[in-house]
Each structure stands twice: as structure tokens, then as C-alpha cells.
mmCIF file of C-alpha atoms in Angstrom:
data_model
loop_
_atom_site.group_PDB
_atom_site.id
_atom_site.type_symbol
_atom_site.label_atom_id
_atom_site.label_comp_id
_atom_site.label_asym_id
_atom_site.label_seq_id
_atom_site.Cartn_x
_atom_site.Cartn_y
_atom_site.Cartn_z
ATOM 1 C CA UNK S 1 -63.189 59.284 -86.021
ATOM 2 C CA UNK S 2 -64.416 62.839 -86.278
ATOM 3 C CA UNK S 3 -61.973 64.082 -83.709
ATOM 4 C CA UNK S 4 -59.021 62.489 -85.561
ATOM 5 C CA UNK S 5 -60.093 64.142 -88.731
ATOM 6 C CA UNK S 6 -60.717 67.458 -87.091
ATOM 7 C CA UNK S 7 -57.131 67.197 -85.420
ATOM 8 C CA UNK S 8 -55.601 66.605 -88.931
ATOM 9 C CA UNK S 9 -56.961 69.690 -90.390
ATOM 10 C CA UNK S 10 -54.628 72.107 -88.613
ATOM 11 C CA UNK S 11 -51.284 72.288 -90.294
ATOM 12 C CA UNK S 12 -49.763 74.119 -87.422
ATOM 13 C CA UNK S 13 -50.128 71.565 -84.546
ATOM 14 C CA UNK S 14 -49.779 67.874 -83.943
ATOM 15 C CA UNK S 15 -52.349 66.756 -81.413
ATOM 16 C CA UNK S 16 -52.741 63.508 -79.520
ATOM 17 C CA UNK S 17 -55.863 62.113 -81.155
ATOM 18 C CA UNK S 18 -56.698 60.045 -78.009
ATOM 19 C CA UNK S 19 -57.101 63.217 -76.033
ATOM 20 C CA UNK S 20 -60.699 64.240 -75.480
ATOM 21 C CA UNK S 21 -61.657 67.728 -76.916
ATOM 22 C CA UNK S 22 -58.058 68.000 -78.199
ATOM 23 C CA UNK S 23 -59.263 69.340 -81.661
ATOM 24 C CA UNK S 24 -61.535 71.938 -79.809
ATOM 25 C CA UNK S 25 -58.740 72.925 -77.506
ATOM 26 C CA UNK S 26 -56.216 73.268 -80.361
ATOM 27 C CA UNK S 27 -58.678 75.176 -82.544
ATOM 28 C CA UNK S 28 -59.054 77.826 -79.746
ATOM 29 C CA UNK S 29 -55.194 78.132 -79.720
ATOM 30 C CA UNK S 30 -55.135 78.342 -83.478
ATOM 31 C CA UNK S 31 -57.908 80.907 -83.777
ATOM 32 C CA UNK S 32 -56.676 83.273 -80.918
ATOM 33 C CA UNK S 33 -53.106 83.168 -82.002
ATOM 34 C CA UNK S 34 -54.094 83.806 -85.578
ATOM 35 C CA UNK S 35 -56.224 86.743 -84.643
ATOM 36 C CA UNK S 36 -53.402 88.255 -82.667
ATOM 37 C CA UNK S 37 -50.998 87.729 -85.387
ATOM 38 C CA UNK S 38 -53.353 89.297 -88.075
ATOM 39 C CA UNK S 39 -53.840 92.252 -85.697
ATOM 40 C CA UNK S 40 -50.170 92.640 -84.867
ATOM 41 C CA UNK S 41 -48.379 91.733 -88.127
ATOM 42 C CA UNK S 42 -50.760 92.016 -91.060
ATOM 43 C CA UNK S 43 -52.927 94.872 -90.177
ATOM 44 C CA UNK S 44 -50.465 96.531 -87.778
ATOM 45 C CA UNK S 45 -53.241 97.781 -85.644
ATOM 46 C CA UNK S 46 -51.325 97.147 -82.466
ATOM 47 C CA UNK S 47 -48.470 99.427 -81.459
ATOM 48 C CA UNK S 48 -45.221 97.995 -80.332
ATOM 49 C CA UNK S 49 -45.975 99.489 -76.751
ATOM 50 C CA UNK S 50 -49.270 97.659 -76.605
ATOM 51 C CA UNK S 51 -48.080 94.281 -77.848
ATOM 52 C CA UNK S 52 -47.088 92.922 -74.519
ATOM 53 C CA UNK S 53 -50.655 93.697 -73.066
ATOM 54 C CA UNK S 54 -52.158 92.201 -76.311
ATOM 55 C CA UNK S 55 -50.220 89.119 -75.952
ATOM 56 C CA UNK S 56 -51.185 88.782 -72.254
ATOM 57 C CA UNK S 57 -54.881 89.442 -73.163
ATOM 58 C CA UNK S 58 -54.661 86.740 -75.854
ATOM 59 C CA UNK S 59 -53.032 84.269 -73.506
ATOM 60 C CA UNK S 60 -55.699 84.941 -70.822
ATOM 61 C CA UNK S 61 -58.534 84.425 -73.527
ATOM 62 C CA UNK S 62 -57.031 81.143 -74.593
ATOM 63 C CA UNK S 63 -56.751 80.035 -70.928
ATOM 64 C CA UNK S 64 -60.218 81.032 -70.105
ATOM 65 C CA UNK S 65 -61.730 79.166 -73.044
ATOM 66 C CA UNK S 66 -59.658 76.167 -72.394
ATOM 67 C CA UNK S 67 -61.000 76.089 -68.818
ATOM 68 C CA UNK S 68 -64.497 76.384 -70.072
ATOM 69 C CA UNK S 69 -64.000 73.479 -72.436
ATOM 70 C CA UNK S 70 -62.331 71.343 -69.825
ATOM 71 C CA UNK S 71 -65.014 72.276 -67.157
ATOM 72 C CA UNK S 72 -67.829 71.461 -69.675
ATOM 73 C CA UNK S 73 -66.286 68.155 -70.426
ATOM 74 C CA UNK S 74 -65.552 67.252 -66.757
ATOM 75 C CA UNK S 75 -69.176 68.045 -65.761
ATOM 76 C CA UNK S 76 -70.796 65.920 -68.478
ATOM 77 C CA UNK S 77 -72.904 63.057 -67.150
ATOM 78 C CA UNK S 78 -71.017 60.433 -69.146
ATOM 79 C CA UNK S 79 -67.353 61.602 -68.232
ATOM 80 C CA UNK S 80 -65.665 58.948 -66.283
ATOM 81 C CA UNK S 81 -62.155 60.357 -65.991
ATOM 82 C CA UNK S 82 -61.405 64.094 -65.782
ATOM 83 C CA UNK S 83 -59.585 65.371 -68.795
ATOM 84 C CA UNK S 84 -56.492 66.403 -66.771
ATOM 85 C CA UNK S 85 -55.976 62.879 -65.691
ATOM 86 C CA UNK S 86 -56.435 61.592 -69.188
ATOM 87 C CA UNK S 87 -53.780 64.028 -70.465
ATOM 88 C CA UNK S 88 -51.408 63.160 -67.658
ATOM 89 C CA UNK S 89 -51.744 59.299 -68.389
ATOM 90 C CA UNK S 90 -51.038 59.937 -72.088
ATOM 91 C CA UNK S 91 -47.926 61.815 -71.190
ATOM 92 C CA UNK S 92 -46.898 59.136 -68.576
ATOM 93 C CA UNK S 93 -46.824 61.754 -65.725
ATOM 94 C CA UNK S 94 -49.934 60.730 -63.831
ATOM 95 C CA UNK S 95 -49.627 60.573 -60.095
ATOM 96 C CA UNK S 96 -52.821 59.283 -58.429
ATOM 97 C CA UNK S 97 -54.248 61.736 -55.983
ATOM 98 C CA UNK S 98 -53.223 59.888 -52.768
ATOM 99 C CA UNK S 99 -54.057 60.697 -49.106
ATOM 100 C CA UNK S 100 -50.572 61.315 -47.856
ATOM 101 C CA UNK S 101 -51.698 61.206 -44.386
ATOM 102 C CA UNK S 102 -50.985 64.833 -43.713
ATOM 103 C CA UNK S 103 -51.431 66.215 -40.187
ATOM 104 C CA UNK S 104 -53.397 69.206 -41.103
ATOM 105 C CA UNK S 105 -56.415 68.101 -39.027
ATOM 106 C CA UNK S 106 -54.509 66.887 -36.098
ATOM 107 C CA UNK S 107 -51.793 69.552 -35.954
ATOM 108 C CA UNK S 108 -53.948 72.184 -34.097
ATOM 109 C CA UNK S 109 -54.820 69.725 -31.446
ATOM 110 C CA UNK S 110 -51.104 68.815 -30.986
ATOM 111 C CA UNK S 111 -50.087 72.534 -30.815
ATOM 112 C CA UNK S 112 -52.776 73.095 -28.346
ATOM 113 C CA UNK S 113 -51.610 70.375 -26.009
ATOM 114 C CA UNK S 114 -47.977 71.609 -26.402
ATOM 115 C CA UNK S 115 -49.123 75.022 -25.069
ATOM 116 C CA UNK S 116 -50.944 73.265 -22.261
ATOM 117 C CA UNK S 117 -47.905 71.210 -21.329
ATOM 118 C CA UNK S 118 -45.738 74.498 -21.452
ATOM 119 C CA UNK S 119 -48.152 76.309 -19.299
ATOM 120 C CA UNK S 120 -48.473 73.659 -16.680
ATOM 121 C CA UNK S 121 -44.560 73.036 -16.697
ATOM 122 C CA UNK S 122 -43.980 76.797 -16.131
ATOM 123 C CA UNK S 123 -46.684 77.019 -13.445
ATOM 124 C CA UNK S 124 -45.162 73.936 -11.692
ATOM 125 C CA UNK S 125 -41.588 75.363 -11.809
ATOM 126 C CA UNK S 126 -43.008 78.817 -10.607
ATOM 127 C CA UNK S 127 -44.808 76.958 -7.699
ATOM 128 C CA UNK S 128 -41.555 75.182 -6.698
ATOM 129 C CA UNK S 129 -39.747 78.535 -6.729
ATOM 130 C CA UNK S 130 -42.485 80.139 -4.578
ATOM 131 C CA UNK S 131 -42.631 77.289 -2.154
ATOM 132 C CA UNK S 132 -38.925 76.309 -2.131
ATOM 133 C CA UNK S 133 -38.718 77.276 1.672
ATOM 134 C CA UNK S 134 -41.299 74.742 2.652
ATOM 135 C CA UNK S 135 -40.197 71.602 4.219
ATOM 136 C CA UNK S 136 -42.052 69.259 1.788
ATOM 137 C CA UNK S 137 -40.463 71.077 -1.169
ATOM 138 C CA UNK S 138 -36.912 71.096 0.440
ATOM 139 C CA UNK S 139 -37.290 67.404 1.091
ATOM 140 C CA UNK S 140 -38.199 66.757 -2.542
ATOM 141 C CA UNK S 141 -35.113 68.828 -3.608
ATOM 142 C CA UNK S 142 -36.237 71.838 -5.496
ATOM 143 C CA UNK S 143 -33.452 71.605 -8.121
ATOM 144 C CA UNK S 144 -34.656 68.161 -9.232
ATOM 145 C CA UNK S 145 -38.441 69.282 -9.265
ATOM 146 C CA UNK S 146 -37.472 72.197 -11.612
ATOM 147 C CA UNK S 147 -35.378 69.830 -13.563
ATOM 148 C CA UNK S 148 -38.560 67.522 -14.036
ATOM 149 C CA UNK S 149 -40.497 70.794 -15.105
ATOM 150 C CA UNK S 150 -37.776 71.572 -17.675
ATOM 151 C CA UNK S 151 -37.883 68.030 -19.042
ATOM 152 C CA UNK S 152 -41.526 68.228 -19.335
ATOM 153 C CA UNK S 153 -41.323 71.560 -21.195
ATOM 154 C CA UNK S 154 -38.772 69.916 -23.661
ATOM 155 C CA UNK S 155 -41.070 67.012 -24.070
ATOM 156 C CA UNK S 156 -43.863 69.460 -24.922
ATOM 157 C CA UNK S 157 -41.660 71.182 -27.508
ATOM 158 C CA UNK S 158 -40.971 67.820 -29.227
ATOM 159 C CA UNK S 159 -44.747 67.933 -30.184
ATOM 160 C CA UNK S 160 -43.988 70.812 -32.571
ATOM 161 C CA UNK S 161 -41.304 68.797 -34.403
ATOM 162 C CA UNK S 162 -43.656 65.753 -34.675
ATOM 163 C CA UNK S 163 -46.342 68.088 -36.359
ATOM 164 C CA UNK S 164 -44.152 68.990 -39.268
ATOM 165 C CA UNK S 165 -44.878 67.247 -42.685
ATOM 166 C CA UNK S 166 -44.200 68.032 -46.195
ATOM 167 C CA UNK S 167 -47.475 69.989 -46.488
ATOM 168 C CA UNK S 168 -45.883 72.864 -44.332
ATOM 169 C CA UNK S 169 -42.103 72.338 -44.845
ATOM 170 C CA UNK S 170 -39.576 71.453 -47.524
ATOM 171 C CA UNK S 171 -37.925 68.082 -47.757
ATOM 172 C CA UNK S 172 -34.797 69.430 -45.855
ATOM 173 C CA UNK S 173 -37.133 70.840 -43.221
ATOM 174 C CA UNK S 174 -38.945 67.633 -42.712
ATOM 175 C CA UNK S 175 -35.636 65.794 -42.461
ATOM 176 C CA UNK S 176 -34.391 68.221 -39.800
ATOM 177 C CA UNK S 177 -37.739 67.854 -37.877
ATOM 178 C CA UNK S 178 -37.640 64.021 -38.060
ATOM 179 C CA UNK S 179 -34.005 64.100 -36.597
ATOM 180 C CA UNK S 180 -34.960 66.566 -33.789
#
């Protein structure tokens, strides 16, 4: 009841009464903007050249005080739901924090294996080139041995495309990687 009454005091703002700390948050906005307007318009103690810097300073002060209020609320022992989640739910824009199965931990392993496959593929192709005059290599047809090495190299390259997800690329980039 006290928060509802506190929210109704301000004539400048309509505040969601179900939002915790809304009155306190809006009073910071009210107070800081009022202080700026008094200095800039009523007292004329801020020059026109300094007004942009003063507005930025005021905005930063509001932001810092809001962050402090929100942090204190979220760290209380009786807080069940963070204030941001409450606000998002009230606005109908809440998206639960899901594990989207990103590949961030597995991607380095895949890229390491890709480099190993490339290295072995190039080594084998070079070996076939160096030993192409030997009877065993000629019997195995060096062209087809190199073709197998090239195919293995391309297979290793596909690991890169499989490691792309929306944590590192745009929607179009992910679509292109999926079709590769």
C-alpha cells in the first residue's frame, strides 16, 4: 500500500504499482531531472555550451542510482525474482534465459581437429608427391591418392561450417553455414 501511495504522489509520471522499487526509481528520475532543470532554466547557471555535458552527467547519475537500487533489491535475502525479470514480465516481453546449446565450449576442439585433419591431409598429399616414382605408389595411382587427400581436406573444412551458430554469426550467416 505504501508503494502505491508513494507512486501516486508524483504528478509527472505514471508508474506500474506492481513493480518493486518503482517509487524509489521514479523519485530518482524526478529529483535528478528537477535539479537539472532548476540549474539550466530557472537559475541559468549552466551555459548553452555546457548543457549537453550536464545532461549526460545527469543521465549517468540517474543510471548509477538506478543500478544501485536494482542491485540492492536483487541482493536482498528475500528477493525471489530479479527486478529486471519482474519488469519484463509486466511488459509482456520476458524471454526465459535458456541454454541455446551454443557451441562456445566445443568450437575450439572442433577447430583444433580441423587443423589436425588439414595438416595430415597436406602431409599425405606431399608424401604421395615425393614418393610418386615408387612402385607401391604408382600401383595405387597417385592421382587418386591425392584426390583422397583433397577430399579429406574438404571434409575437415566442413567442421568450420558446423561450428557456426547464432552466438558468432547473424541469422543469414547461420543459414549460409547450414547450407554449406
